[in-house]
Amino acid sequence: NTIIVGAPFDNRGAGSASGAAYIYDYSRTSGSWSLSESLSSGFTEVGIEAGTSVAVSGNSILVGAPYDD
């Protein structure tokens, strides 16, 4: 079980509101969610708000950034 969470105001990429998305996996053994991947280093512009929308299709993840040129 996996969930993708968008964080459009995350500041870890290029800076202010560059955004990010986080992938969490659920462990039935422990009964908890754990962060498996952080998608932020590829967002290199301030204010693009990557993670405003996220989508999954099969093995592909799409991260929306409404203010990216």
Short mmCIF file of C-alpha atoms in Angstrom, two decimals:
data_model
loop_
_atom_site.label_atom_id
_atom_site.label_comp_id
_atom_site.label_asym_id
_atom_site.label_seq_id
_atom_site.Cartn_x
_atom_site.Cartn_y
_atom_site.Cartn_z
CA ASN A 1 0.00 0.00 0.00
CA THR A 2 1.44 3.34 -1.09
CA ILE A 3 0.32 6.95 -0.91
CA ILE A 4 1.75 10.08 -2.56
CA VAL A 5 1.38 13.37 -0.68
CA GLY A 6 1.89 16.73 -2.38
CA ALA A 7 3.47 19.63 -0.47
CA PRO A 8 3.32 22.69 -2.75
CA PHE A 9 4.76 25.10 -0.17
CA ASP A 10 7.73 22.91 0.77
CA ASN A 11 11.02 24.85 0.70
CA ARG A 12 13.53 21.99 0.32
CA GLY A 13 14.09 22.21 -3.43
CA ALA A 14 15.03 25.60 -4.85
CA GLY A 15 13.58 27.56 -1.97
CA SER A 16 10.34 29.31 -1.16
CA ALA A 17 7.30 27.34 -2.41
CA SER A 18 9.31 25.25 -4.86
CA GLY A 19 7.24 22.31 -3.63
CA ALA A 20 7.69 18.58 -3.28
CA ALA A 21 5.92 15.25 -3.20
CA TYR A 22 6.44 12.44 -0.70
CA ILE A 23 5.87 8.73 -1.14
CA TYR A 24 4.83 6.73 1.92
CA ASP A 25 4.51 2.95 2.20
CA TYR A 26 2.27 1.18 4.70
CA SER A 27 3.60 -1.75 6.69
CA ARG A 28 0.96 -4.25 7.76
CA THR A 29 3.44 -5.73 10.22
CA SER A 30 3.98 -2.49 12.18
CA GLY A 31 0.64 -0.92 11.27
CA SER A 32 2.28 2.36 10.33
CA TRP A 33 3.26 4.52 7.35
CA SER A 34 6.91 5.30 6.58
CA LEU A 35 8.50 7.73 4.15
CA SER A 36 10.08 5.82 1.29
CA GLU A 37 10.93 8.61 -1.16
CA SER A 38 11.12 12.39 -1.29
CA LEU A 39 10.61 14.06 -4.68
CA SER A 40 11.96 17.58 -4.31
CA SER A 41 15.48 17.90 -5.75
CA GLY A 42 14.26 18.18 -9.35
CA PHE A 43 12.15 21.27 -8.65
CA THR A 44 14.68 24.05 -9.23
CA GLU A 45 12.53 27.19 -9.43
CA VAL A 46 11.18 29.25 -6.55
CA GLY A 47 7.38 29.51 -6.38
CA ILE A 48 6.37 26.76 -8.83
CA GLU A 49 4.39 24.96 -6.10
CA ALA A 50 5.20 21.43 -7.28
CA GLY A 51 2.92 18.97 -5.51
CA THR A 52 -0.23 21.05 -5.91
CA SER A 53 -1.60 17.97 -7.64
CA VAL A 54 -0.30 14.39 -7.77
CA ALA A 55 -1.45 11.39 -9.79
CA VAL A 56 -0.51 7.74 -10.12
CA SER A 57 -0.96 5.50 -13.14
CA GLY A 58 0.54 2.04 -12.88
CA ASN A 59 4.19 2.55 -11.95
CA SER A 60 4.26 6.22 -12.98
CA ILE A 61 3.86 9.27 -10.74
CA LEU A 62 2.92 12.70 -12.05
CA VAL A 63 3.57 15.79 -9.91
CA GLY A 64 1.80 18.97 -10.97
CA ALA A 65 3.54 22.36 -10.72
CA PRO A 66 1.06 25.05 -11.84
CA TYR A 67 3.57 27.91 -11.84
CA ASP A 68 6.37 26.17 -13.73
CA ASP A 69 7.21 27.70 -17.10
#
